[in-house]
């Protein structure tokens, strides 16, 4: 598929813009499609998609987001089904037990069958890195149970880096592309992403097995504030910094250098946080000052399933590029 923005993108932007109007929006299913949409897109809540974006494209079944469960103590919560932000924040602050799990194959099976009932010919199912979760495996088990063809994609990333691939898939599907082209276009988008983040403590990542005990101990004993990245689907230490202030400043420098290394006007940024929206807003303001030619970054709280591992105070920046650079 060509690199330039598909014609369907303007139609998608107009649809999202209508949902922001004060007047009651026209139901998505009542509007004519930009093209005959043959392929539905399924993902999981680790994609960190903006709520308004999800609302715009789930009404007619072209997009489904399967919630990933979070267990706080003995209670299980579903991302998007329960308001767990406050509960999770208190649990993380107090050191209470917080665990996550993959969705069940049955949840994916239901999503695929729903797409089939709505008349879609195929599904592209895009999921959090298999190095961080067994979600893609659950999706593959479900795909083997249904008759509708399902392309399961291991994003090898997380957060809005995964979300940008999902958005690219929706764009390609809206342009009338078949499942293989939708899959490939989503992969192109994800291949262009970089994930950089800072956490005040590595303890939650250690507890969840997302980073080695040695690295966690180094951060605790020596008060090292690491800059982390997602590489090859895994969380890896990128740099070691001696203070929180310097870590955030270094995060800004790394992101700015990444954007400047790309073609002018093609970069797109997203900033995640959890429990520290003010810090995220400050980070965004500084990035905008440093990168005046880059569109304003999207700010969003990290999904609970990711915050459960990153902990309070996380700041993450996703750098992407491509057809979704002008995402509203």
mmCIF file of C-alpha atoms in Angstrom:
data_model
loop_
_atom_site.group_PDB
_atom_site.id
_atom_site.type_symbol
_atom_site.label_atom_id
_atom_site.label_comp_id
_atom_site.label_asym_id
_atom_site.label_seq_id
_atom_site.Cartn_x
_atom_site.Cartn_y
_atom_site.Cartn_z
ATOM 1 C CA UNK A 1 0.000 0.000 0.000
ATOM 2 C CA UNK A 2 1.383 3.475 -0.757
ATOM 3 C CA UNK A 3 2.880 5.613 2.007
ATOM 4 C CA UNK A 4 0.725 8.643 1.396
ATOM 5 C CA UNK A 5 -2.498 9.249 3.290
ATOM 6 C CA UNK A 6 -5.413 7.159 1.941
ATOM 7 C CA UNK A 7 -8.458 9.070 0.634
ATOM 8 C CA UNK A 8 -10.556 7.437 3.359
ATOM 9 C CA UNK A 9 -8.665 9.370 6.003
ATOM 10 C CA UNK A 10 -10.516 12.644 5.381
ATOM 11 C CA UNK A 11 -13.814 10.808 5.807
ATOM 12 C CA UNK A 12 -12.624 9.299 9.082
ATOM 13 C CA UNK A 13 -11.453 12.678 10.390
ATOM 14 C CA UNK A 14 -14.810 14.251 9.544
ATOM 15 C CA UNK A 15 -16.599 11.482 11.402
ATOM 16 C CA UNK A 16 -14.534 11.978 14.563
ATOM 17 C CA UNK A 17 -15.029 15.749 14.286
ATOM 18 C CA UNK A 18 -18.811 15.286 14.173
ATOM 19 C CA UNK A 19 -18.708 13.398 17.460
ATOM 20 C CA UNK A 20 -17.173 16.487 19.076
ATOM 21 C CA UNK A 21 -20.086 18.713 18.046
ATOM 22 C CA UNK A 22 -22.438 19.785 20.871
ATOM 23 C CA UNK A 23 -25.458 18.549 18.909
ATOM 24 C CA UNK A 24 -26.424 14.887 19.083
ATOM 25 C CA UNK A 25 -24.220 12.964 16.643
ATOM 26 C CA UNK A 26 -25.632 10.984 13.770
ATOM 27 C CA UNK A 27 -25.206 7.264 14.548
ATOM 28 C CA UNK A 28 -22.205 5.868 12.720
ATOM 29 C CA UNK A 29 -24.165 3.017 11.179
ATOM 30 C CA UNK A 30 -26.593 5.469 9.507
ATOM 31 C CA UNK A 31 -23.926 7.184 7.400
ATOM 32 C CA UNK A 32 -22.661 5.903 4.044
ATOM 33 C CA UNK A 33 -19.186 4.388 4.115
ATOM 34 C CA UNK A 34 -16.297 5.864 2.151
ATOM 35 C CA UNK A 35 -15.894 2.448 0.576
ATOM 36 C CA UNK A 36 -17.334 -1.011 1.021
ATOM 37 C CA UNK A 37 -15.695 -2.122 4.254
ATOM 38 C CA UNK A 38 -14.859 -5.816 4.070
ATOM 39 C CA UNK A 39 -12.528 -6.145 7.044
ATOM 40 C CA UNK A 40 -13.237 -5.594 10.741
ATOM 41 C CA UNK A 41 -10.446 -4.694 13.162
ATOM 42 C CA UNK A 42 -10.113 -6.157 16.654
ATOM 43 C CA UNK A 43 -7.583 -5.143 19.285
ATOM 44 C CA UNK A 44 -7.102 -5.169 23.052
ATOM 45 C CA UNK A 45 -7.168 -2.360 25.589
ATOM 46 C CA UNK A 46 -3.356 -2.199 25.755
ATOM 47 C CA UNK A 47 -3.570 -0.212 22.500
ATOM 48 C CA UNK A 48 -4.482 2.851 24.607
ATOM 49 C CA UNK A 49 -6.777 4.234 21.902
ATOM 50 C CA UNK A 50 -8.501 7.559 22.626
ATOM 51 C CA UNK A 51 -12.031 6.978 23.941
ATOM 52 C CA UNK A 52 -13.578 9.231 21.285
ATOM 53 C CA UNK A 53 -11.781 7.293 18.549
ATOM 54 C CA UNK A 54 -13.092 4.004 19.881
ATOM 55 C CA UNK A 55 -16.622 5.418 20.143
ATOM 56 C CA UNK A 56 -16.507 6.607 16.541
ATOM 57 C CA UNK A 57 -15.750 3.215 15.049
ATOM 58 C CA UNK A 58 -17.269 0.570 17.294
ATOM 59 C CA UNK A 59 -20.933 1.396 16.648
ATOM 60 C CA UNK A 60 -21.077 -0.421 13.309
ATOM 61 C CA UNK A 61 -18.688 -3.206 14.312
ATOM 62 C CA UNK A 62 -15.689 -2.203 12.215
ATOM 63 C CA UNK A 63 -13.632 -1.916 15.412
ATOM 64 C CA UNK A 64 -13.796 -3.937 18.625
ATOM 65 C CA UNK A 65 -11.581 -3.473 21.691
ATOM 66 C CA UNK A 66 -11.380 -6.516 23.951
ATOM 67 C CA UNK A 67 -10.750 -5.477 27.581
ATOM 68 C CA UNK A 68 -7.718 -6.850 29.405
ATOM 69 C CA UNK A 69 -8.411 -7.853 33.015
ATOM 70 C CA UNK A 70 -6.662 -6.309 36.018
ATOM 71 C CA UNK A 71 -6.805 -7.924 39.471
ATOM 72 C CA UNK A 72 -6.533 -5.627 42.488
ATOM 73 C CA UNK A 73 -6.449 -7.774 45.590
ATOM 74 C CA UNK A 74 -9.154 -10.384 44.998
ATOM 75 C CA UNK A 75 -11.267 -8.211 42.683
ATOM 76 C CA UNK A 76 -11.069 -8.502 38.900
ATOM 77 C CA UNK A 77 -11.736 -5.423 36.764
ATOM 78 C CA UNK A 78 -12.112 -5.101 33.006
ATOM 79 C CA UNK A 79 -10.527 -2.166 31.189
ATOM 80 C CA UNK A 80 -13.305 -0.023 29.768
ATOM 81 C CA UNK A 81 -15.966 -1.987 31.634
ATOM 82 C CA UNK A 82 -15.145 -0.656 35.110
ATOM 83 C CA UNK A 83 -13.812 2.638 36.407
ATOM 84 C CA UNK A 84 -10.658 1.286 37.999
ATOM 85 C CA UNK A 85 -8.349 4.305 37.853
ATOM 86 C CA UNK A 86 -8.855 5.380 41.469
ATOM 87 C CA UNK A 87 -8.814 1.809 42.789
ATOM 88 C CA UNK A 88 -5.609 1.025 40.921
ATOM 89 C CA UNK A 89 -3.949 4.277 41.978
ATOM 90 C CA UNK A 90 -4.636 3.549 45.647
ATOM 91 C CA UNK A 91 -3.414 -0.018 45.283
ATOM 92 C CA UNK A 92 -0.177 1.072 43.623
ATOM 93 C CA UNK A 93 0.419 3.793 46.220
ATOM 94 C CA UNK A 94 -0.101 1.357 49.098
ATOM 95 C CA UNK A 95 1.879 -1.513 47.586
ATOM 96 C CA UNK A 96 -1.169 -3.783 47.409
ATOM 97 C CA UNK A 97 -1.174 -6.781 45.090
ATOM 98 C CA UNK A 98 -1.904 -5.856 41.465
ATOM 99 C CA UNK A 99 -1.864 -8.430 38.681
ATOM 100 C CA UNK A 100 -2.929 -8.592 35.051
ATOM 101 C CA UNK A 101 -3.975 -11.355 32.708
ATOM 102 C CA UNK A 102 -4.719 -11.922 29.064
ATOM 103 C CA UNK A 103 -8.320 -11.900 27.824
ATOM 104 C CA UNK A 104 -9.839 -15.341 27.373
ATOM 105 C CA UNK A 105 -10.021 -16.949 23.914
ATOM 106 C CA UNK A 106 -13.796 -16.843 24.333
ATOM 107 C CA UNK A 107 -13.775 -13.048 24.430
ATOM 108 C CA UNK A 108 -11.971 -12.918 21.107
ATOM 109 C CA UNK A 109 -14.224 -15.582 19.656
ATOM 110 C CA UNK A 110 -17.250 -13.460 20.529
ATOM 111 C CA UNK A 111 -15.659 -10.418 18.857
ATOM 112 C CA UNK A 112 -14.905 -12.385 15.664
ATOM 113 C CA UNK A 113 -18.392 -13.899 15.514
ATOM 114 C CA UNK A 114 -19.934 -10.449 16.004
ATOM 115 C CA UNK A 115 -17.975 -9.182 12.989
ATOM 116 C CA UNK A 116 -19.162 -12.159 10.958
ATOM 117 C CA UNK A 117 -22.797 -11.531 11.900
ATOM 118 C CA UNK A 118 -22.460 -7.934 10.738
ATOM 119 C CA UNK A 119 -21.364 -9.117 7.310
ATOM 120 C CA UNK A 120 -17.629 -8.534 7.385
ATOM 121 C CA UNK A 121 -15.605 -10.938 5.293
ATOM 122 C CA UNK A 122 -12.486 -11.066 7.480
ATOM 123 C CA UNK A 123 -10.914 -9.752 10.675
ATOM 124 C CA UNK A 124 -7.495 -8.276 11.402
ATOM 125 C CA UNK A 125 -6.742 -8.733 15.117
ATOM 126 C CA UNK A 126 -3.852 -6.596 16.456
ATOM 127 C CA UNK A 127 -2.424 -7.224 19.917
ATOM 128 C CA UNK A 128 0.100 -6.269 22.585
ATOM 129 C CA UNK A 129 3.579 -7.730 22.159
ATOM 130 C CA UNK A 130 3.739 -11.452 22.841
ATOM 131 C CA UNK A 131 6.888 -10.753 24.881
ATOM 132 C CA UNK A 132 4.703 -8.893 27.385
ATOM 133 C CA UNK A 133 1.436 -10.861 27.315
ATOM 134 C CA UNK A 134 -0.161 -14.036 26.032
ATOM 135 C CA UNK A 135 -2.974 -12.060 24.428
ATOM 136 C CA UNK A 136 -1.973 -12.839 20.830
ATOM 137 C CA UNK A 137 -1.949 -16.549 21.689
ATOM 138 C CA UNK A 138 -5.492 -16.271 23.048
ATOM 139 C CA UNK A 139 -6.520 -14.539 19.832
ATOM 140 C CA UNK A 140 -4.983 -17.331 17.738
ATOM 141 C CA UNK A 141 -6.874 -19.978 19.722
ATOM 142 C CA UNK A 142 -10.101 -18.080 19.084
ATOM 143 C CA UNK A 143 -9.284 -17.629 15.389
ATOM 144 C CA UNK A 144 -9.019 -21.413 15.011
ATOM 145 C CA UNK A 145 -12.574 -21.823 16.329
ATOM 146 C CA UNK A 146 -14.380 -19.548 13.880
ATOM 147 C CA UNK A 147 -15.090 -19.772 10.168
ATOM 148 C CA UNK A 148 -14.475 -16.106 9.360
ATOM 149 C CA UNK A 149 -10.808 -15.621 8.333
ATOM 150 C CA UNK A 150 -8.785 -13.904 11.058
ATOM 151 C CA UNK A 151 -5.321 -12.398 10.647
ATOM 152 C CA UNK A 152 -3.722 -12.227 14.129
ATOM 153 C CA UNK A 153 -0.942 -9.637 14.378
ATOM 154 C CA UNK A 154 1.595 -9.556 17.195
ATOM 155 C CA UNK A 155 2.323 -5.822 17.316
ATOM 156 C CA UNK A 156 5.660 -6.347 19.103
ATOM 157 C CA UNK A 157 4.893 -3.104 20.909
ATOM 158 C CA UNK A 158 2.387 -1.553 23.302
ATOM 159 C CA UNK A 159 0.355 1.564 24.096
ATOM 160 C CA UNK A 160 -0.335 4.033 21.324
ATOM 161 C CA UNK A 161 2.473 2.469 19.286
ATOM 162 C CA UNK A 162 0.092 -0.474 18.984
ATOM 163 C CA UNK A 163 -2.821 1.966 18.739
ATOM 164 C CA UNK A 164 -1.308 3.712 15.721
ATOM 165 C CA UNK A 165 -1.254 0.364 13.956
ATOM 166 C CA UNK A 166 -4.902 -0.174 14.842
ATOM 167 C CA UNK A 167 -5.807 3.266 13.517
ATOM 168 C CA UNK A 168 -3.885 2.519 10.324
ATOM 169 C CA UNK A 169 -5.837 -0.721 9.973
ATOM 170 C CA UNK A 170 -9.152 1.120 10.310
ATOM 171 C CA UNK A 171 -8.016 3.620 7.662
ATOM 172 C CA UNK A 172 -7.043 0.846 5.236
ATOM 173 C CA UNK A 173 -10.276 -1.061 5.856
ATOM 174 C CA UNK A 174 -12.330 2.096 5.280
ATOM 175 C CA UNK A 175 -10.586 2.457 1.915
ATOM 176 C CA UNK A 176 -11.981 -0.963 0.953
ATOM 177 C CA UNK A 177 -8.762 -2.927 1.345
ATOM 178 C CA UNK A 178 -8.882 -6.678 1.956
ATOM 179 C CA UNK A 179 -7.497 -8.257 5.131
ATOM 180 C CA UNK A 180 -3.909 -8.896 3.926
ATOM 181 C CA UNK A 181 -3.527 -5.255 2.851
ATOM 182 C CA UNK A 182 -5.105 -4.034 6.090
ATOM 183 C CA UNK A 183 -2.696 -6.213 8.072
ATOM 184 C CA UNK A 184 0.321 -5.015 6.099
ATOM 185 C CA UNK A 185 -0.622 -1.362 6.416
ATOM 186 C CA UNK A 186 -1.071 -1.692 10.169
ATOM 187 C CA UNK A 187 2.323 -3.370 10.390
ATOM 188 C CA UNK A 188 3.907 -0.536 8.410
ATOM 189 C CA UNK A 189 2.541 1.957 10.917
ATOM 190 C CA UNK A 190 3.781 -0.015 13.927
ATOM 191 C CA UNK A 191 7.200 -0.598 12.399
ATOM 192 C CA UNK A 192 7.676 3.190 12.344
ATOM 193 C CA UNK A 193 6.970 3.635 16.057
ATOM 194 C CA UNK A 194 9.330 4.041 18.969
ATOM 195 C CA UNK A 195 8.342 3.824 22.637
ATOM 196 C CA UNK A 196 10.377 5.674 25.252
ATOM 197 C CA UNK A 197 9.392 5.993 28.907
ATOM 198 C CA UNK A 198 10.462 6.846 32.421
ATOM 199 C CA UNK A 199 9.210 5.352 35.692
ATOM 200 C CA UNK A 200 10.112 6.636 39.170
ATOM 201 C CA UNK A 201 10.457 3.037 40.398
ATOM 202 C CA UNK A 202 11.152 -0.265 38.667
ATOM 203 C CA UNK A 203 9.413 -2.267 41.391
ATOM 204 C CA UNK A 204 6.126 -2.820 39.554
ATOM 205 C CA UNK A 205 7.933 -3.890 36.387
ATOM 206 C CA UNK A 206 9.997 -6.312 38.463
ATOM 207 C CA UNK A 207 6.934 -7.751 40.215
ATOM 208 C CA UNK A 208 5.240 -8.388 36.897
ATOM 209 C CA UNK A 209 8.331 -9.995 35.398
ATOM 210 C CA UNK A 210 8.653 -7.281 32.735
ATOM 211 C CA UNK A 211 12.187 -6.340 33.742
ATOM 212 C CA UNK A 212 14.965 -8.326 35.402
ATOM 213 C CA UNK A 213 15.511 -8.358 39.167
ATOM 214 C CA UNK A 214 19.111 -7.153 38.720
ATOM 215 C CA UNK A 215 18.015 -4.037 36.853
ATOM 216 C CA UNK A 216 15.358 -3.353 39.483
ATOM 217 C CA UNK A 217 17.839 -3.728 42.329
ATOM 218 C CA UNK A 218 20.267 -1.356 40.589
ATOM 219 C CA UNK A 219 17.559 1.292 40.405
ATOM 220 C CA UNK A 220 16.608 0.845 44.074
ATOM 221 C CA UNK A 221 20.055 0.710 45.635
ATOM 222 C CA UNK A 222 21.794 3.342 43.543
ATOM 223 C CA UNK A 223 18.745 5.585 43.016
ATOM 224 C CA UNK A 224 19.163 5.266 39.268
ATOM 225 C CA UNK A 225 16.290 6.674 37.216
ATOM 226 C CA UNK A 226 16.318 4.710 33.967
ATOM 227 C CA UNK A 227 14.990 5.681 30.591
ATOM 228 C CA UNK A 228 13.365 2.578 29.135
ATOM 229 C CA UNK A 229 12.295 1.598 25.644
ATOM 230 C CA UNK A 230 10.419 -1.148 23.849
ATOM 231 C CA UNK A 231 12.757 -3.033 21.546
ATOM 232 C CA UNK A 232 11.947 -6.308 19.819
ATOM 233 C CA UNK A 233 8.719 -6.443 21.757
ATOM 234 C CA UNK A 234 10.490 -6.308 25.129
ATOM 235 C CA UNK A 235 11.081 -3.590 27.707
ATOM 236 C CA UNK A 236 14.779 -2.732 27.780
ATOM 237 C CA UNK A 237 16.872 -0.176 29.703
ATOM 238 C CA UNK A 238 18.040 2.592 27.390
ATOM 239 C CA UNK A 239 19.930 5.014 29.635
ATOM 240 C CA UNK A 240 20.667 5.422 33.355
ATOM 241 C CA UNK A 241 20.145 8.845 34.891
ATOM 242 C CA UNK A 242 20.853 10.015 38.440
ATOM 243 C CA UNK A 243 17.740 12.092 39.168
ATOM 244 C CA UNK A 244 14.064 12.266 38.229
ATOM 245 C CA UNK A 245 14.432 15.807 36.853
ATOM 246 C CA UNK A 246 17.307 14.777 34.650
ATOM 247 C CA UNK A 247 15.477 11.633 33.543
ATOM 248 C CA UNK A 248 12.492 13.611 32.261
ATOM 249 C CA UNK A 249 14.793 16.148 30.591
ATOM 250 C CA UNK A 250 16.701 13.321 28.935
ATOM 251 C CA UNK A 251 13.431 11.751 27.797
ATOM 252 C CA UNK A 252 12.593 15.039 26.054
ATOM 253 C CA UNK A 253 16.010 15.102 24.374
ATOM 254 C CA UNK A 254 15.702 11.524 23.128
ATOM 255 C CA UNK A 255 12.242 12.137 21.691
ATOM 256 C CA UNK A 256 13.290 15.407 20.038
ATOM 257 C CA UNK A 257 16.283 13.695 18.427
ATOM 258 C CA UNK A 258 14.060 10.869 17.201
ATOM 259 C CA UNK A 259 11.607 13.296 15.591
ATOM 260 C CA UNK A 260 14.383 15.326 13.957
ATOM 261 C CA UNK A 261 15.799 12.151 12.429
ATOM 262 C CA UNK A 262 12.568 11.607 10.490
ATOM 263 C CA UNK A 263 11.136 13.357 7.416
ATOM 264 C CA UNK A 264 9.769 16.817 8.186
ATOM 265 C CA UNK A 265 6.069 16.890 8.987
ATOM 266 C CA UNK A 266 5.667 13.119 9.210
ATOM 267 C CA UNK A 267 6.115 12.548 12.942
ATOM 268 C CA UNK A 268 3.237 12.018 15.321
ATOM 269 C CA UNK A 269 3.533 11.937 19.125
ATOM 270 C CA UNK A 270 1.459 10.490 21.941
ATOM 271 C CA UNK A 271 2.159 10.978 25.646
ATOM 272 C CA UNK A 272 0.946 8.585 28.355
ATOM 273 C CA UNK A 273 0.904 9.127 32.108
ATOM 274 C CA UNK A 274 -0.658 7.611 35.208
ATOM 275 C CA UNK A 275 -1.365 9.640 38.328
ATOM 276 C CA UNK A 276 0.635 12.630 37.095
ATOM 277 C CA UNK A 277 -1.340 14.534 34.411
ATOM 278 C CA UNK A 278 0.376 17.819 35.301
ATOM 279 C CA UNK A 279 3.800 16.374 34.546
ATOM 280 C CA UNK A 280 2.485 15.034 31.243
ATOM 281 C CA UNK A 281 1.126 18.453 30.275
ATOM 282 C CA UNK A 282 4.462 20.064 31.112
ATOM 283 C CA UNK A 283 6.269 17.443 29.037
ATOM 284 C CA UNK A 284 3.944 18.087 26.091
ATOM 285 C CA UNK A 285 4.486 21.855 26.342
ATOM 286 C CA UNK A 286 8.254 21.374 26.310
ATOM 287 C CA UNK A 287 8.081 18.998 23.346
ATOM 288 C CA UNK A 288 5.943 21.489 21.414
ATOM 289 C CA UNK A 289 8.482 24.216 22.146
ATOM 290 C CA UNK A 290 11.341 22.011 20.991
ATOM 291 C CA UNK A 291 9.480 20.660 17.952
ATOM 292 C CA UNK A 292 7.358 23.514 16.531
ATOM 293 C CA UNK A 293 6.794 21.675 13.242
ATOM 294 C CA UNK A 294 5.321 18.596 14.906
ATOM 295 C CA UNK A 295 1.545 18.300 15.530
ATOM 296 C CA UNK A 296 0.495 18.673 19.162
ATOM 297 C CA UNK A 297 0.992 15.386 21.001
ATOM 298 C CA UNK A 298 -2.048 13.497 22.198
ATOM 299 C CA UNK A 299 -2.143 13.140 26.003
ATOM 300 C CA UNK A 300 -3.857 10.188 27.669
ATOM 301 C CA UNK A 301 -3.740 8.200 30.868
ATOM 302 C CA UNK A 302 -2.042 4.854 30.508
ATOM 303 C CA UNK A 303 -4.571 1.995 30.352
ATOM 304 C CA UNK A 304 -4.928 0.185 33.677
ATOM 305 C CA UNK A 305 -3.435 -3.014 32.275
ATOM 306 C CA UNK A 306 -0.200 -1.133 31.495
ATOM 307 C CA UNK A 307 -0.247 1.161 34.532
ATOM 308 C CA UNK A 308 -0.435 -1.943 36.723
ATOM 309 C CA UNK A 309 3.117 -2.733 35.574
ATOM 310 C CA UNK A 310 4.566 0.740 35.025
ATOM 311 C CA UNK A 311 3.307 2.149 38.344
ATOM 312 C CA UNK A 312 2.465 5.669 39.435
ATOM 313 C CA UNK A 313 4.324 8.577 37.881
ATOM 314 C CA UNK A 314 5.113 6.953 34.554
ATOM 315 C CA UNK A 315 5.743 9.221 31.572
ATOM 316 C CA UNK A 316 5.806 7.571 28.154
ATOM 317 C CA UNK A 317 6.243 9.094 24.715
ATOM 318 C CA UNK A 318 5.377 7.237 21.526
ATOM 319 C CA UNK A 319 6.881 8.504 18.293
ATOM 320 C CA UNK A 320 5.240 7.392 15.069
ATOM 321 C CA UNK A 321 4.797 8.640 11.549
ATOM 322 C CA UNK A 322 2.837 8.026 8.411
ATOM 323 C CA UNK A 323 -0.684 8.448 7.190
ATOM 324 C CA UNK A 324 -2.130 9.096 10.632
ATOM 325 C CA UNK A 325 0.110 12.103 11.258
ATOM 326 C CA UNK A 326 -2.885 14.409 11.165
ATOM 327 C CA UNK A 327 -5.068 12.323 13.466
ATOM 328 C CA UNK A 328 -7.486 14.710 15.195
#
